[in-house]
PDB file of C-alpha atoms in Angstrom:
ATOM      1  CA  UNK A   1      62.019  -1.900   6.570  1.00  0.00           C
ATOM      2  CA  UNK A   2      65.684  -0.819   6.564  1.00  0.00           C
ATOM      3  CA  UNK A   3      68.040   0.339   3.819  1.00  0.00           C
ATOM      4  CA  UNK A   4      65.276   0.047   1.210  1.00  0.00           C
ATOM      5  CA  UNK A   5      64.506  -3.588   2.051  1.00  0.00           C
ATOM      6  CA  UNK A   6      61.853  -5.485   4.004  1.00  0.00           C
ATOM      7  CA  UNK A   7      63.502  -7.983   6.323  1.00  0.00           C
ATOM      8  CA  UNK A   8      63.018  -9.960   9.505  1.00  0.00           C
ATOM      9  CA  UNK A   9      63.692  -7.991  12.683  1.00  0.00           C
ATOM     10  CA  UNK A  10      66.521 -10.360  13.667  1.00  0.00           C
ATOM     11  CA  UNK A  11      68.280  -9.459  10.406  1.00  0.00           C
ATOM     12  CA  UNK A  12      67.968  -5.671  10.821  1.00  0.00           C
ATOM     13  CA  UNK A  13      71.433  -4.399  11.707  1.00  0.00           C
ATOM     14  CA  UNK A  14      73.089  -0.989  11.931  1.00  0.00           C
ATOM     15  CA  UNK A  15      76.680  -0.004  12.619  1.00  0.00           C
ATOM     16  CA  UNK A  16      77.688   0.400  16.282  1.00  0.00           C
ATOM     17  CA  UNK A  17      79.121   3.826  15.376  1.00  0.00           C
ATOM     18  CA  UNK A  18      75.810   5.032  13.986  1.00  0.00           C
ATOM     19  CA  UNK A  19      75.863   8.801  14.511  1.00  0.00           C
ATOM     20  CA  UNK A  20      72.332   9.013  15.912  1.00  0.00           C
ATOM     21  CA  UNK A  21      73.090   6.358  18.535  1.00  0.00           C
ATOM     22  CA  UNK A  22      75.907   8.533  19.873  1.00  0.00           C
ATOM     23  CA  UNK A  23      74.487  12.030  19.291  1.00  0.00           C
ATOM     24  CA  UNK A  24      70.684  11.587  19.703  1.00  0.00           C
ATOM     25  CA  UNK A  25      69.974  12.996  16.263  1.00  0.00           C
ATOM     26  CA  UNK A  26      67.130  10.702  15.200  1.00  0.00           C
ATOM     27  CA  UNK A  27      63.453  11.585  14.787  1.00  0.00           C
ATOM     28  CA  UNK A  28      60.568   9.153  14.971  1.00  0.00           C
ATOM     29  CA  UNK A  29      56.832   8.604  15.148  1.00  0.00           C
ATOM     30  CA  UNK A  30      54.525   6.224  16.996  1.00  0.00           C
ATOM     31  CA  UNK A  31      51.417   5.236  15.048  1.00  0.00           C
ATOM     32  CA  UNK A  32      48.554   3.103  16.324  1.00  0.00           C
ATOM     33  CA  UNK A  33      47.001   0.399  14.161  1.00  0.00           C
ATOM     34  CA  UNK A  34      43.298  -0.315  14.618  1.00  0.00           C
ATOM     35  CA  UNK A  35      41.542  -3.024  12.607  1.00  0.00           C
ATOM     36  CA  UNK A  36      44.532  -3.340  10.242  1.00  0.00           C
ATOM     37  CA  UNK A  37      44.538   0.386   9.480  1.00  0.00           C
ATOM     38  CA  UNK A  38      47.151   2.905  10.702  1.00  0.00           C
ATOM     39  CA  UNK A  39      45.362   5.654  12.648  1.00  0.00           C
ATOM     40  CA  UNK A  40      45.842   9.230  11.353  1.00  0.00           C
ATOM     41  CA  UNK A  41      48.802   7.949   9.340  1.00  0.00           C
ATOM     42  CA  UNK A  42      49.133  10.984   7.078  1.00  0.00           C
ATOM     43  CA  UNK A  43      49.237  13.336  10.080  1.00  0.00           C
ATOM     44  CA  UNK A  44      52.025  11.314  11.663  1.00  0.00           C
ATOM     45  CA  UNK A  45      54.081  11.203   8.468  1.00  0.00           C
ATOM     46  CA  UNK A  46      53.576  14.940   8.015  1.00  0.00           C
ATOM     47  CA  UNK A  47      54.959  15.496  11.527  1.00  0.00           C
ATOM     48  CA  UNK A  48      57.840  13.086  10.839  1.00  0.00           C
ATOM     49  CA  UNK A  49      58.909  15.214   7.886  1.00  0.00           C
ATOM     50  CA  UNK A  50      58.567  18.413   9.949  1.00  0.00           C
ATOM     51  CA  UNK A  51      60.834  16.841  12.566  1.00  0.00           C
ATOM     52  CA  UNK A  52      63.324  15.880   9.845  1.00  0.00           C
ATOM     53  CA  UNK A  53      63.433  19.468   8.635  1.00  0.00           C
ATOM     54  CA  UNK A  54      64.004  20.840  12.140  1.00  0.00           C
ATOM     55  CA  UNK A  55      66.800  18.320  12.799  1.00  0.00           C
ATOM     56  CA  UNK A  56      68.457  18.729   9.386  1.00  0.00           C
ATOM     57  CA  UNK A  57      67.695  15.187   8.221  1.00  0.00           C
ATOM     58  CA  UNK A  58      67.164  15.141   4.455  1.00  0.00           C
ATOM     59  CA  UNK A  59      65.315  11.921   3.753  1.00  0.00           C
ATOM     60  CA  UNK A  60      65.547  10.673   0.171  1.00  0.00           C
ATOM     61  CA  UNK A  61      61.911   9.577   0.114  1.00  0.00           C
ATOM     62  CA  UNK A  62      58.599  11.359  -0.363  1.00  0.00           C
ATOM     63  CA  UNK A  63      55.782  11.407   2.191  1.00  0.00           C
ATOM     64  CA  UNK A  64      53.574   9.104   0.143  1.00  0.00           C
ATOM     65  CA  UNK A  65      56.420   6.573  -0.139  1.00  0.00           C
ATOM     66  CA  UNK A  66      56.855   6.465   3.645  1.00  0.00           C
ATOM     67  CA  UNK A  67      53.079   6.118   4.002  1.00  0.00           C
ATOM     68  CA  UNK A  68      53.136   3.161   1.604  1.00  0.00           C
ATOM     69  CA  UNK A  69      55.987   1.539   3.545  1.00  0.00           C
ATOM     70  CA  UNK A  70      54.018   1.831   6.800  1.00  0.00           C
ATOM     71  CA  UNK A  71      50.962   0.228   5.215  1.00  0.00           C
ATOM     72  CA  UNK A  72      53.098  -2.566   3.773  1.00  0.00           C
ATOM     73  CA  UNK A  73      54.709  -3.236   7.163  1.00  0.00           C
ATOM     74  CA  UNK A  74      51.247  -3.710   8.680  1.00  0.00           C
ATOM     75  CA  UNK A  75      50.412  -6.254   5.974  1.00  0.00           C
ATOM     76  CA  UNK A  76      53.691  -8.137   6.261  1.00  0.00           C
ATOM     77  CA  UNK A  77      53.279  -8.417  10.039  1.00  0.00           C
ATOM     78  CA  UNK A  78      49.621  -9.451   9.631  1.00  0.00           C
ATOM     79  CA  UNK A  79      48.875  -6.831  12.268  1.00  0.00           C
ATOM     80  CA  UNK A  80      45.264  -6.275  13.328  1.00  0.00           C
ATOM     81  CA  UNK A  81      45.920  -3.967  16.285  1.00  0.00           C
ATOM     82  CA  UNK A  82      49.345  -2.658  17.209  1.00  0.00           C
ATOM     83  CA  UNK A  83      51.954   0.017  16.752  1.00  0.00           C
ATOM     84  CA  UNK A  84      54.249   1.303  14.005  1.00  0.00           C
ATOM     85  CA  UNK A  85      57.599   2.972  14.659  1.00  0.00           C
ATOM     86  CA  UNK A  86      59.169   4.871  11.738  1.00  0.00           C
ATOM     87  CA  UNK A  87      62.551   6.356  12.639  1.00  0.00           C
ATOM     88  CA  UNK A  88      64.923   8.506  10.589  1.00  0.00           C
ATOM     89  CA  UNK A  89      68.554   8.510  11.675  1.00  0.00           C
ATOM     90  CA  UNK A  90      72.142   9.136  10.602  1.00  0.00           C
ATOM     91  CA  UNK A  91      74.637   6.434   9.647  1.00  0.00           C
ATOM     92  CA  UNK A  92      78.215   5.836  10.809  1.00  0.00           C
ATOM     93  CA  UNK A  93      80.073   8.295   8.576  1.00  0.00           C
ATOM     94  CA  UNK A  94      80.952  10.747  11.379  1.00  0.00           C
ATOM     95  CA  UNK A  95      81.924  10.495  15.029  1.00  0.00           C
ATOM     96  CA  UNK A  96      81.748  14.234  15.648  1.00  0.00           C
ATOM     97  CA  UNK A  97      78.953  16.816  15.546  1.00  0.00           C
ATOM     98  CA  UNK A  98      79.673  17.439  11.848  1.00  0.00           C
ATOM     99  CA  UNK A  99      77.074  15.481   9.871  1.00  0.00           C
ATOM    100  CA  UNK A 100      77.633  16.565   6.259  1.00  0.00           C
ATOM    101  CA  UNK A 101      78.922  13.126   5.190  1.00  0.00           C
ATOM    102  CA  UNK A 102      76.340  11.095   7.115  1.00  0.00           C
ATOM    103  CA  UNK A 103      73.946   8.799   5.303  1.00  0.00           C
ATOM    104  CA  UNK A 104      70.283   9.381   6.219  1.00  0.00           C
ATOM    105  CA  UNK A 105      68.402   6.143   6.885  1.00  0.00           C
ATOM    106  CA  UNK A 106      64.777   5.211   7.440  1.00  0.00           C
ATOM    107  CA  UNK A 107      63.627   2.203   9.410  1.00  0.00           C
ATOM    108  CA  UNK A 108      60.001   1.183   9.955  1.00  0.00           C
ATOM    109  CA  UNK A 109      58.959  -1.574  12.358  1.00  0.00           C
ATOM    110  CA  UNK A 110      55.577  -2.727  13.670  1.00  0.00           C
ATOM    111  CA  UNK A 111      54.387  -5.003  16.432  1.00  0.00           C
ATOM    112  CA  UNK A 112      51.329  -5.988  18.461  1.00  0.00           C
ATOM    113  CA  UNK A 113      50.954  -3.558  21.359  1.00  0.00           C
ATOM    114  CA  UNK A 114      47.609  -3.231  23.119  1.00  0.00           C
ATOM    115  CA  UNK A 115      48.322  -1.450  26.404  1.00  0.00           C
ATOM    116  CA  UNK A 116      50.792   1.346  27.162  1.00  0.00           C
ATOM    117  CA  UNK A 117      49.957   1.850  30.840  1.00  0.00           C
ATOM    118  CA  UNK A 118      49.272  -1.194  33.023  1.00  0.00           C
ATOM    119  CA  UNK A 119      46.792   0.764  35.156  1.00  0.00           C
ATOM    120  CA  UNK A 120      43.540   2.223  33.837  1.00  0.00           C
ATOM    121  CA  UNK A 121      43.916   5.299  36.047  1.00  0.00           C
ATOM    122  CA  UNK A 122      47.260   6.920  36.774  1.00  0.00           C
ATOM    123  CA  UNK A 123      49.115   8.254  39.773  1.00  0.00           C
ATOM    124  CA  UNK A 124      51.464  11.120  38.866  1.00  0.00           C
ATOM    125  CA  UNK A 125      54.165  12.966  40.747  1.00  0.00           C
ATOM    126  CA  UNK A 126      55.804  16.302  40.071  1.00  0.00           C
ATOM    127  CA  UNK A 127      59.111  15.743  38.268  1.00  0.00           C
ATOM    128  CA  UNK A 128      62.344  17.363  39.406  1.00  0.00           C
ATOM    129  CA  UNK A 129      63.369  17.611  35.749  1.00  0.00           C
ATOM    130  CA  UNK A 130      61.994  20.471  33.645  1.00  0.00           C
ATOM    131  CA  UNK A 131      61.247  20.831  29.960  1.00  0.00           C
ATOM    132  CA  UNK A 132      63.616  23.175  28.108  1.00  0.00           C
ATOM    133  CA  UNK A 133      62.339  26.101  26.091  1.00  0.00           C
ATOM    134  CA  UNK A 134      62.337  26.353  22.284  1.00  0.00           C
ATOM    135  CA  UNK A 135      65.450  28.538  22.451  1.00  0.00           C
ATOM    136  CA  UNK A 136      67.319  25.731  24.248  1.00  0.00           C
ATOM    137  CA  UNK A 137      66.074  22.558  22.541  1.00  0.00           C
ATOM    138  CA  UNK A 138      64.211  21.699  19.294  1.00  0.00           C
ATOM    139  CA  UNK A 139      61.027  20.894  21.210  1.00  0.00           C
ATOM    140  CA  UNK A 140      58.812  20.997  18.096  1.00  0.00           C
ATOM    141  CA  UNK A 141      60.603  17.916  16.715  1.00  0.00           C
ATOM    142  CA  UNK A 142      59.786  14.421  17.937  1.00  0.00           C
ATOM    143  CA  UNK A 143      63.461  13.631  18.385  1.00  0.00           C
ATOM    144  CA  UNK A 144      65.259  11.011  20.453  1.00  0.00           C
ATOM    145  CA  UNK A 145      67.172  13.679  22.385  1.00  0.00           C
ATOM    146  CA  UNK A 146      63.923  15.231  23.622  1.00  0.00           C
ATOM    147  CA  UNK A 147      63.152  12.055  25.570  1.00  0.00           C
ATOM    148  CA  UNK A 148      66.303  11.974  27.702  1.00  0.00           C
ATOM    149  CA  UNK A 149      64.707  14.106  30.432  1.00  0.00           C
ATOM    150  CA  UNK A 150      61.372  12.292  30.098  1.00  0.00           C
ATOM    151  CA  UNK A 151      63.053   8.913  30.573  1.00  0.00           C
ATOM    152  CA  UNK A 152      64.876  10.064  33.693  1.00  0.00           C
ATOM    153  CA  UNK A 153      61.728  11.644  35.124  1.00  0.00           C
ATOM    154  CA  UNK A 154      59.466   8.652  34.490  1.00  0.00           C
ATOM    155  CA  UNK A 155      61.911   6.147  35.940  1.00  0.00           C
ATOM    156  CA  UNK A 156      62.239   8.303  39.061  1.00  0.00           C
ATOM    157  CA  UNK A 157      58.441   8.256  39.356  1.00  0.00           C
ATOM    158  CA  UNK A 158      58.184   4.488  38.976  1.00  0.00           C
ATOM    159  CA  UNK A 159      60.847   3.951  41.647  1.00  0.00           C
ATOM    160  CA  UNK A 160      58.706   6.033  44.009  1.00  0.00           C
ATOM    161  CA  UNK A 161      55.489   4.125  43.347  1.00  0.00           C
ATOM    162  CA  UNK A 162      53.909   6.391  40.700  1.00  0.00           C
ATOM    163  CA  UNK A 163      52.943   5.658  37.104  1.00  0.00           C
ATOM    164  CA  UNK A 164      54.252   8.842  35.501  1.00  0.00           C
ATOM    165  CA  UNK A 165      55.053  12.505  36.085  1.00  0.00           C
ATOM    166  CA  UNK A 166      53.840  16.036  35.653  1.00  0.00           C
ATOM    167  CA  UNK A 167      56.636  18.011  34.036  1.00  0.00           C
ATOM    168  CA  UNK A 168      56.965  21.765  34.305  1.00  0.00           C
ATOM    169  CA  UNK A 169      58.793  23.875  31.751  1.00  0.00           C
ATOM    170  CA  UNK A 170      61.821  26.069  32.439  1.00  0.00           C
ATOM    171  CA  UNK A 171      59.505  28.913  33.522  1.00  0.00           C
ATOM    172  CA  UNK A 172      57.598  26.656  35.964  1.00  0.00           C
ATOM    173  CA  UNK A 173      54.460  26.382  33.848  1.00  0.00           C
ATOM    174  CA  UNK A 174      52.768  22.977  33.464  1.00  0.00           C
ATOM    175  CA  UNK A 175      54.060  21.309  30.274  1.00  0.00           C
ATOM    176  CA  UNK A 176      53.077  17.617  29.939  1.00  0.00           C
ATOM    177  CA  UNK A 177      53.726  14.160  31.373  1.00  0.00           C
ATOM    178  CA  UNK A 178      56.827  12.209  30.353  1.00  0.00           C
ATOM    179  CA  UNK A 179      55.317  11.480  26.922  1.00  0.00           C
ATOM    180  CA  UNK A 180      51.691  12.662  26.909  1.00  0.00           C
ATOM    181  CA  UNK A 181      49.824  15.938  26.721  1.00  0.00           C
ATOM    182  CA  UNK A 182      47.795  16.852  29.798  1.00  0.00           C
ATOM    183  CA  UNK A 183      44.259  18.216  30.235  1.00  0.00           C
ATOM    184  CA  UNK A 184      42.187  19.077  33.282  1.00  0.00           C
ATOM    185  CA  UNK A 185      38.667  20.230  34.108  1.00  0.00           C
ATOM    186  CA  UNK A 186      37.528  22.867  36.583  1.00  0.00           C
ATOM    187  CA  UNK A 187      33.859  23.850  36.851  1.00  0.00           C
ATOM    188  CA  UNK A 188      33.025  22.146  33.521  1.00  0.00           C
ATOM    189  CA  UNK A 189      35.731  24.057  31.635  1.00  0.00           C
ATOM    190  CA  UNK A 190      38.672  22.220  30.045  1.00  0.00           C
ATOM    191  CA  UNK A 191      42.245  23.495  30.344  1.00  0.00           C
ATOM    192  CA  UNK A 192      45.441  22.412  28.587  1.00  0.00           C
ATOM    193  CA  UNK A 193      48.912  23.979  28.294  1.00  0.00           C
ATOM    194  CA  UNK A 194      50.300  25.473  25.121  1.00  0.00           C
ATOM    195  CA  UNK A 195      52.860  23.334  23.271  1.00  0.00           C
ATOM    196  CA  UNK A 196      55.548  25.993  23.520  1.00  0.00           C
ATOM    197  CA  UNK A 197      57.812  23.571  25.403  1.00  0.00           C
ATOM    198  CA  UNK A 198      56.275  20.221  24.472  1.00  0.00           C
ATOM    199  CA  UNK A 199      55.267  18.216  21.435  1.00  0.00           C
ATOM    200  CA  UNK A 200      51.969  19.069  19.748  1.00  0.00           C
ATOM    201  CA  UNK A 201      50.313  15.667  20.055  1.00  0.00           C
ATOM    202  CA  UNK A 202      48.032  14.269  17.363  1.00  0.00           C
ATOM    203  CA  UNK A 203      45.678  12.761  19.961  1.00  0.00           C
ATOM    204  CA  UNK A 204      45.696  16.166  21.677  1.00  0.00           C
ATOM    205  CA  UNK A 205      44.513  17.706  18.411  1.00  0.00           C
ATOM    206  CA  UNK A 206      41.764  15.072  18.100  1.00  0.00           C
ATOM    207  CA  UNK A 207      40.558  15.955  21.609  1.00  0.00           C
ATOM    208  CA  UNK A 208      40.645  19.693  20.825  1.00  0.00           C
ATOM    209  CA  UNK A 209      38.460  19.040  17.780  1.00  0.00           C
ATOM    210  CA  UNK A 210      35.995  16.973  19.827  1.00  0.00           C
ATOM    211  CA  UNK A 211      35.744  19.774  22.388  1.00  0.00           C
ATOM    212  CA  UNK A 212      35.155  22.310  19.626  1.00  0.00           C
ATOM    213  CA  UNK A 213      32.489  20.185  17.928  1.00  0.00           C
ATOM    214  CA  UNK A 214      30.737  19.533  21.247  1.00  0.00           C
ATOM    215  CA  UNK A 215      30.922  23.260  22.143  1.00  0.00           C
ATOM    216  CA  UNK A 216      32.723  22.516  25.415  1.00  0.00           C
ATOM    217  CA  UNK A 217      34.528  25.494  26.945  1.00  0.00           C
ATOM    218  CA  UNK A 218      38.309  25.315  26.539  1.00  0.00           C
ATOM    219  CA  UNK A 219      41.258  27.440  27.586  1.00  0.00           C
ATOM    220  CA  UNK A 220      44.765  26.878  26.179  1.00  0.00           C
ATOM    221  CA  UNK A 221      47.467  28.813  27.992  1.00  0.00           C
ATOM    222  CA  UNK A 222      50.252  28.915  30.554  1.00  0.00           C
ATOM    223  CA  UNK A 223      49.269  27.490  33.932  1.00  0.00           C
ATOM    224  CA  UNK A 224      50.954  26.959  37.302  1.00  0.00           C
ATOM    225  CA  UNK A 225      50.956  23.624  39.091  1.00  0.00           C
ATOM    226  CA  UNK A 226      48.386  24.800  41.681  1.00  0.00           C
ATOM    227  CA  UNK A 227      45.890  25.443  38.857  1.00  0.00           C
ATOM    228  CA  UNK A 228      46.298  21.814  37.800  1.00  0.00           C
ATOM    229  CA  UNK A 229      46.053  20.316  41.275  1.00  0.00           C
ATOM    230  CA  UNK A 230      43.050  22.511  42.128  1.00  0.00           C
ATOM    231  CA  UNK A 231      41.048  20.930  39.292  1.00  0.00           C
ATOM    232  CA  UNK A 232      38.141  18.486  39.439  1.00  0.00           C
ATOM    233  CA  UNK A 233      39.439  15.983  36.902  1.00  0.00           C
ATOM    234  CA  UNK A 234      42.688  15.270  34.998  1.00  0.00           C
ATOM    235  CA  UNK A 235      43.536  13.128  31.973  1.00  0.00           C
ATOM    236  CA  UNK A 236      46.421  12.493  29.587  1.00  0.00           C
ATOM    237  CA  UNK A 237      46.407  12.043  25.810  1.00  0.00           C
ATOM    238  CA  UNK A 238      48.849  10.339  23.474  1.00  0.00           C
ATOM    239  CA  UNK A 239      49.009   7.910  20.587  1.00  0.00           C
ATOM    240  CA  UNK A 240      50.183   5.022  22.772  1.00  0.00           C
ATOM    241  CA  UNK A 241      48.057   5.895  25.812  1.00  0.00           C
ATOM    242  CA  UNK A 242      45.008   7.207  23.908  1.00  0.00           C
ATOM    243  CA  UNK A 243      42.940   9.040  26.592  1.00  0.00           C
ATOM    244  CA  UNK A 244      43.624   7.970  30.168  1.00  0.00           C
ATOM    245  CA  UNK A 245      42.353   9.192  33.508  1.00  0.00           C
ATOM    246  CA  UNK A 246      44.615  10.575  36.261  1.00  0.00           C
ATOM    247  CA  UNK A 247      43.426   9.693  39.754  1.00  0.00           C
ATOM    248  CA  UNK A 248      46.232  11.294  41.774  1.00  0.00           C
ATOM    249  CA  UNK A 249      49.011  13.902  41.612  1.00  0.00           C
ATOM    250  CA  UNK A 250      51.285  13.434  44.613  1.00  0.00           C
ATOM    251  CA  UNK A 251      48.894  13.664  47.616  1.00  0.00           C
ATOM    252  CA  UNK A 252      45.974  15.223  45.711  1.00  0.00           C
ATOM    253  CA  UNK A 253      43.354  12.682  44.584  1.00  0.00           C
ATOM    254  CA  UNK A 254      40.776  13.106  41.822  1.00  0.00           C
ATOM    255  CA  UNK A 255      37.555  11.078  41.902  1.00  0.00           C
ATOM    256  CA  UNK A 256      35.724  12.698  38.997  1.00  0.00           C
ATOM    257  CA  UNK A 257      36.222  11.295  35.486  1.00  0.00           C
ATOM    258  CA  UNK A 258      33.016  12.270  33.726  1.00  0.00           C
ATOM    259  CA  UNK A 259      34.724  14.312  30.989  1.00  0.00           C
ATOM    260  CA  UNK A 260      37.416  11.668  30.485  1.00  0.00           C
ATOM    261  CA  UNK A 261      34.811   8.964  29.941  1.00  0.00           C
ATOM    262  CA  UNK A 262      32.828  11.181  27.563  1.00  0.00           C
ATOM    263  CA  UNK A 263      35.915  11.920  25.459  1.00  0.00           C
ATOM    264  CA  UNK A 264      36.917   8.244  25.469  1.00  0.00           C
ATOM    265  CA  UNK A 265      33.545   7.353  23.939  1.00  0.00           C
ATOM    266  CA  UNK A 266      33.929  10.033  21.258  1.00  0.00           C
ATOM    267  CA  UNK A 267      37.492   8.924  20.550  1.00  0.00           C
ATOM    268  CA  UNK A 268      36.364   5.305  20.228  1.00  0.00           C
ATOM    269  CA  UNK A 269      33.871   6.289  17.530  1.00  0.00           C
ATOM    270  CA  UNK A 270      36.674   7.998  15.581  1.00  0.00           C
ATOM    271  CA  UNK A 271      39.096   5.076  15.765  1.00  0.00           C
ATOM    272  CA  UNK A 272      36.412   2.431  15.108  1.00  0.00           C
TER     273      UNK A 272
END
C-alpha cells in the first residue's frame, strides 16, 4: 500500500529526495501475523499514531483505516505467518529541516518471515554505543533515527562473533538490546529496566501481564550492568524475536532458562 493504492512491491516507488530518507524522520511498526491474523494489531497502530504525534507527522488517515489496510495487505499477500511493516514518512518537498510543505505518506508492506534470530539462544556483548536520554532524542517514538545507534552496535557485535548487544543508557544503566527489551531472573525474581531511554515494547507488556497474572515477583527500575551479569537467567522480548533466551553476555554464561521456557509456553497460548 502506497499513495492510497495497493500495488506490487516492484512498482512501489518514492522520490530519491524523500525527506525522511535524508533526515531520518519516519516512524514505523513491526507486526507479526499468526494464522492469517495480525497479532495485537490495534496496540501497534495505537503506538504508530503516538510516534507520529511525537515526530510531528500528521497522517491524513484514522487508526481504523490503517488497521483495515494492514488486514487487507495480509489477505492480498495470502500470508499465513509473517510480518507487516507500516511506515509513515515525509515526501520530497523539502531538502532542509523545515518540513511544513512536506507531504505525509503511509506505506504498508507484508512478507513471510518466520525467524528473526538464526540461533535459538543468543550470545550478547556490551555495546560501546549508548542510548540517549529523552531530553536528547525522541526515544518514546519508534522512529528510523532511533535505530542508527542500534544498527552500528549490532553490526559491531556480529563482526566479533556475537548475536546482539546489551546497550546501556547515557547514565550507564542497562537499557535494552539493539532492538529488544531485556529481562533477567535472580533468585526467582524477574527484573527489567524502565523504558525511560528505550521503546516500550508490546511483547514486553505481554510478558509483564503474564508475570502479574502468574503472581511472579517483578522489579522494574534502573540497574547497572553487574546486576544483569550476576543473574541466573536472561531473555529478550520483541515482536520479531518473540521471547528468546540469552546464553552468554561477553564471558559470563547462563545455563538456566526455566523462566524463559515457562513464559514462551504462556506466550504461545496467547498467540495461538
